[in-house]
XYZ file of C-alpha atoms in Angstrom:
308
model
C -23.455 29.265 -9.381
C -27.230 28.818 -8.992
C -29.830 31.441 -8.072
C -30.007 30.312 -4.441
C -26.278 30.967 -3.896
C -25.077 27.322 -3.957
C -22.395 26.019 -6.276
C -23.487 23.746 -9.086
C -21.467 20.523 -9.085
C -19.768 19.447 -12.270
C -20.486 15.991 -13.756
C -17.124 14.732 -12.475
C -17.915 15.870 -8.955
C -21.322 14.209 -9.102
C -19.788 10.915 -10.285
C -17.063 11.131 -7.629
C -19.585 11.828 -4.859
C -21.792 8.893 -5.840
C -18.865 6.503 -6.200
C -17.439 7.616 -2.852
C -20.776 6.947 -1.225
C -20.380 3.336 -2.395
C -16.661 2.783 -1.792
C -16.715 4.343 1.683
C -19.630 2.178 2.797
C -18.794 -0.678 5.156
C -20.633 -3.271 3.064
C -18.363 -2.476 0.114
C -15.179 -3.259 2.070
C -16.730 -6.399 3.566
C -17.878 -7.580 0.142
C -14.477 -6.967 -1.462
C -12.729 -8.823 1.363
C -15.165 -11.735 1.010
C -14.421 -11.894 -2.727
C -10.690 -12.068 -2.008
C -11.200 -14.932 0.454
C -13.466 -16.750 -1.998
C -10.867 -16.308 -4.737
C -8.218 -17.824 -2.439
C -10.514 -20.757 -1.637
C -11.130 -21.460 -5.325
C -7.386 -21.388 -5.987
C -6.905 -24.001 -3.285
C -9.692 -26.182 -4.693
C -8.087 -26.122 -8.147
C -4.981 -27.840 -6.751
C -6.972 -31.101 -6.626
C -6.771 -32.697 -10.064
C -10.019 -34.628 -9.679
C -12.039 -31.557 -8.745
C -10.443 -29.504 -11.515
C -11.194 -32.152 -14.127
C -14.794 -32.630 -13.020
C -15.755 -28.993 -12.440
C -13.531 -27.340 -15.025
C -16.283 -25.369 -16.778
C -17.895 -24.275 -13.518
C -14.570 -23.116 -12.070
C -13.856 -21.226 -15.277
C -17.192 -19.452 -14.942
C -16.438 -18.606 -11.316
C -13.073 -17.135 -12.347
C -14.819 -14.902 -14.917
C -17.189 -13.793 -12.169
C -14.277 -12.882 -9.899
C -12.620 -10.930 -12.697
C -15.839 -9.006 -13.387
C -16.302 -8.228 -9.685
C -12.726 -7.025 -9.213
C -12.990 -4.940 -12.385
C -16.162 -3.288 -11.090
C -14.424 -2.629 -7.775
C -11.440 -0.865 -9.332
C -13.753 1.146 -11.604
C -15.727 2.330 -8.580
C -12.522 3.273 -6.780
C -11.327 5.174 -9.837
C -14.719 6.856 -10.143
C -14.469 8.013 -6.531
C -11.421 10.035 -7.634
C -13.006 11.396 -10.817
C -12.726 14.964 -9.510
C -9.067 14.470 -8.486
C -7.520 11.661 -10.604
C -3.994 12.274 -9.330
C -4.984 11.193 -5.833
C -5.988 7.796 -7.217
C -2.520 7.153 -8.618
C -0.797 8.397 -5.466
C -2.135 5.449 -3.474
C 0.150 2.391 -3.900
C -2.741 0.024 -3.192
C -4.741 1.524 -6.056
C -1.793 1.034 -8.399
C -1.381 -2.569 -7.263
C -5.084 -3.330 -7.702
C -5.123 -1.677 -11.115
C -2.079 -3.646 -12.280
C -3.563 -6.952 -11.106
C -6.863 -6.294 -12.885
C -5.367 -4.961 -16.128
C -2.863 -7.810 -16.454
C -5.729 -10.303 -16.348
C -7.011 -8.888 -19.655
C -3.686 -9.223 -21.486
C -3.755 -12.053 -24.072
C -0.228 -13.127 -23.126
C -1.279 -13.631 -19.522
C -4.563 -15.366 -20.294
C -2.861 -17.877 -22.597
C -0.250 -18.831 -19.989
C -1.849 -20.919 -17.242
C 1.105 -20.554 -14.860
C 1.245 -16.762 -15.113
C -2.532 -16.571 -14.781
C -2.439 -18.614 -11.558
C 0.290 -16.384 -10.148
C -1.774 -13.335 -11.058
C -4.824 -14.786 -9.348
C -2.643 -15.548 -6.346
C -1.615 -11.870 -6.266
C -5.252 -11.009 -5.605
C -4.917 -12.664 -2.209
C -2.316 -10.056 -1.241
C -5.014 -7.419 -1.644
C -6.455 -8.642 1.645
C -3.839 -6.490 3.376
C -5.766 -3.448 2.195
C -8.677 -4.358 4.452
C -6.590 -5.521 7.448
C -4.933 -2.545 9.180
C -2.590 -4.647 11.330
C -1.356 -6.637 8.341
C -0.924 -3.408 6.408
C 1.238 -2.034 9.225
C 3.429 -5.146 9.107
C 3.881 -4.839 5.332
C 4.781 -1.163 5.648
C 7.265 -2.062 8.383
C 8.872 -4.686 6.151
C 9.246 -2.147 3.346
C 10.733 0.444 5.696
C 13.178 -2.106 7.090
C 14.623 -2.945 3.664
C 17.502 -0.409 3.839
C 18.598 -1.751 7.225
C 18.057 -5.312 6.032
C 20.350 -4.762 3.046
C 23.134 -3.659 5.376
C 22.457 -6.686 7.563
C 22.664 -9.001 4.548
C 25.986 -7.521 3.473
C 27.481 -7.995 6.933
C 26.016 -11.499 7.169
C 27.348 -12.462 3.738
C 30.814 -11.203 4.656
C 30.790 -13.123 7.939
C 29.512 -16.254 6.222
C 32.170 -16.090 3.521
C 35.041 -15.564 5.975
C 33.994 -18.466 8.204
C 33.340 -20.666 5.159
C 36.868 -20.066 3.902
C 38.306 -20.792 7.349
C 36.255 -23.993 7.562
C 37.390 -25.072 4.097
C 41.032 -24.526 5.047
C 40.874 -26.555 8.272
C 38.132 -29.155 7.662
C 38.053 -29.812 3.890
C 40.207 -32.962 4.009
C 38.692 -34.455 7.167
C 35.037 -33.524 6.458
C 34.565 -33.100 2.677
C 30.812 -33.637 2.997
C 30.417 -30.320 4.828
C 33.540 -28.345 3.869
C 34.733 -29.956 0.613
C 34.163 -26.708 -1.331
C 33.300 -23.112 -0.599
C 29.716 -23.780 -1.678
C 29.289 -26.693 0.728
C 30.918 -24.722 3.532
C 28.565 -21.760 2.977
C 25.539 -24.076 2.935
C 26.687 -25.820 6.122
C 27.219 -22.565 7.986
C 23.972 -21.079 6.684
C 22.033 -24.029 8.100
C 24.084 -23.775 11.278
C 22.906 -20.167 11.646
C 19.475 -21.570 12.521
C 21.134 -23.917 15.075
C 19.853 -26.864 13.048
C 22.071 -29.912 13.620
C 24.482 -27.952 15.784
C 25.235 -30.897 18.067
C 26.149 -33.282 15.237
C 28.395 -30.764 13.483
C 30.184 -29.824 16.707
C 30.807 -33.505 17.512
C 32.247 -34.045 14.039
C 34.472 -31.010 14.538
C 35.683 -32.209 17.941
C 36.602 -35.536 16.352
C 38.885 -33.597 14.014
C 40.358 -31.156 16.542
C 39.518 -29.918 20.003
C 40.188 -26.356 18.847
C 37.211 -26.524 16.509
C 34.999 -25.619 19.474
C 36.369 -22.067 19.267
C 35.440 -21.917 15.585
C 31.856 -23.050 16.110
C 31.305 -21.125 19.348
C 32.450 -17.821 17.848
C 30.394 -18.375 14.694
C 27.204 -19.234 16.589
C 27.709 -16.255 18.886
C 28.116 -13.800 16.000
C 25.703 -15.263 13.459
C 22.893 -16.743 15.527
C 22.773 -14.232 18.361
C 24.316 -10.897 17.391
C 23.223 -10.654 13.746
C 19.773 -12.141 14.288
C 19.104 -9.798 17.202
C 20.252 -6.850 15.092
C 17.801 -7.878 12.372
C 15.000 -8.194 14.918
C 15.835 -4.729 16.228
C 15.683 -3.250 12.724
C 12.298 -4.833 12.059
C 10.861 -3.749 15.432
C 12.030 -0.163 14.866
C 10.433 -0.140 11.425
C 7.252 -1.577 12.912
C 7.055 1.259 15.429
C 7.598 3.796 12.654
C 4.831 2.193 10.586
C 2.447 2.325 13.541
C 3.312 5.980 14.094
C 2.570 6.748 10.439
C -0.742 4.910 10.677
C -1.600 6.860 13.837
C -0.748 10.178 12.168
C -2.938 9.337 9.176
C -5.856 8.621 11.494
C -5.295 11.859 13.431
C -5.248 14.017 10.308
C -8.557 15.863 9.877
C -10.499 14.775 6.857
C -11.862 17.138 4.204
C -14.926 19.142 5.256
C -18.250 17.762 4.159
C -21.322 19.784 3.230
C -24.623 18.457 2.071
C -25.363 14.889 1.245
C -22.655 14.671 -1.380
C -19.811 15.234 1.096
C -17.811 17.949 -0.602
C -14.088 17.397 -0.808
C -11.339 19.963 -0.564
C -11.599 20.454 -4.309
C -15.310 21.235 -3.959
C -14.610 23.831 -1.259
C -12.002 25.504 -3.439
C -14.441 25.619 -6.343
C -17.042 27.256 -4.130
C -14.537 29.830 -2.899
C -13.605 30.633 -6.495
C -17.291 30.986 -7.398
C -17.819 33.324 -4.440
C -14.891 35.457 -5.565
C -16.306 35.670 -9.073
C -19.646 36.742 -7.624
C -17.937 39.484 -5.598
C -16.117 40.681 -8.705
C -19.419 40.884 -10.555
C -20.929 42.926 -7.710
C -17.982 45.330 -7.782
C -18.368 45.769 -11.529
C -22.090 46.464 -11.059
C -21.328 49.117 -8.435
C -18.825 50.769 -10.742
C -21.486 51.022 -13.465
C -23.838 53.026 -11.194
C -24.143 56.792 -12.068
C -21.535 58.827 -10.195
C -23.594 62.108 -9.668
C -25.943 60.336 -7.294
C -24.193 61.772 -4.197
C -24.269 65.352 -5.565
C -28.026 65.296 -6.107
C -28.516 64.037 -2.581
C -26.492 66.913 -1.141
C -28.457 69.430 -3.251
C -31.793 68.229 -1.899
C -30.694 68.131 1.723
C -28.960 71.561 1.797
C -32.112 73.835 1.689
C -33.755 71.817 4.406
C -30.833 72.386 6.747
C -30.712 76.135 5.957
C -34.428 76.567 6.638
C -34.118 75.248 10.178
C -31.191 77.517 10.941
C-alpha cells in the first residue's frame, strides 16, 4: 500500500492490465479475424500445383508469418490472464487456440505435410470465436449431442429392421439393392433422403403390389418422423445456446477503477490491504499509554468544583 492510500499493483497485475488493454481492443479482434481469413485463403491457393511449385518459398515464408502472428496472439491472451491463470484454462476457446499453436511446433507434426495441413485447416475454425452467431450454432450442436445419440440409436434400429425385412422379401428379385444386409442398409439410408424414391418404388411394385406398404411406412417413419425429431432437438438446443449467450451478456462485468481496469482479483487485494491497514491502526491505538484518561479527569475536576 502506498503513502497516498492506493494499492500498489503487482508485476502480474500490471502485465495482465496491459495485455487486456490490447486483447479487448476492437482492432485486435479484427486483426486476428483477418489473419484467420488470410490463412484460409493461402490454404486454398496451395491446392493449385502450379502455384505451389512456383511460389513454394514465398508460401513457406507466409506460413511462418502466420505461425508467429498466432503465437503472439495466444501469448497476449495468456498474458491478459497473468493475474488469474485458471480463468485462461477455463475458456474452451483458449484451450483450442493453445493446442493448435503448440502442435505446430512439434517436430512430428512439422515433418508430416498432411497433418500440418490439417492443423492449419483447424485455424479456420477459430473464426467462430469472433462470430457470435456461428458460436451460438456450434454451442447448440454440442448441446444437442445427447439427444442426437438417442436419435441415432433409434434410427439405426429402424434401419436395421427394415433392411432385414427388405432382404427377406426382395433379395432374390432385386439383388442389386437387397442382395445383402449391407446393400439393403445402404439402399434404405439413401432412401431416407428421398433420393431415387420413384425408381425404387417402381422396382418394388414390379415385384409385388404389397411393397408399397413397405416403402410408404419406411418413408413416413424415417424421412418425416425421425428427421423432424432431429430438427426439434437441434432447435431446442439452439434456443438454449441463445439463452446462455444472453445470460453471459447480462452478467455484470468486474468493476473497473483507474486506467488499468481493476479486476475482481484487484478489488479483493485492495480490500485485504485495507484490512491490514485497519489492523495496524488498532495495534497503534493499543500501544498508546492507558493513563491518559485519568490525567484528563484530574485536570478537569478542580475547574468544575471552583464554579460550584
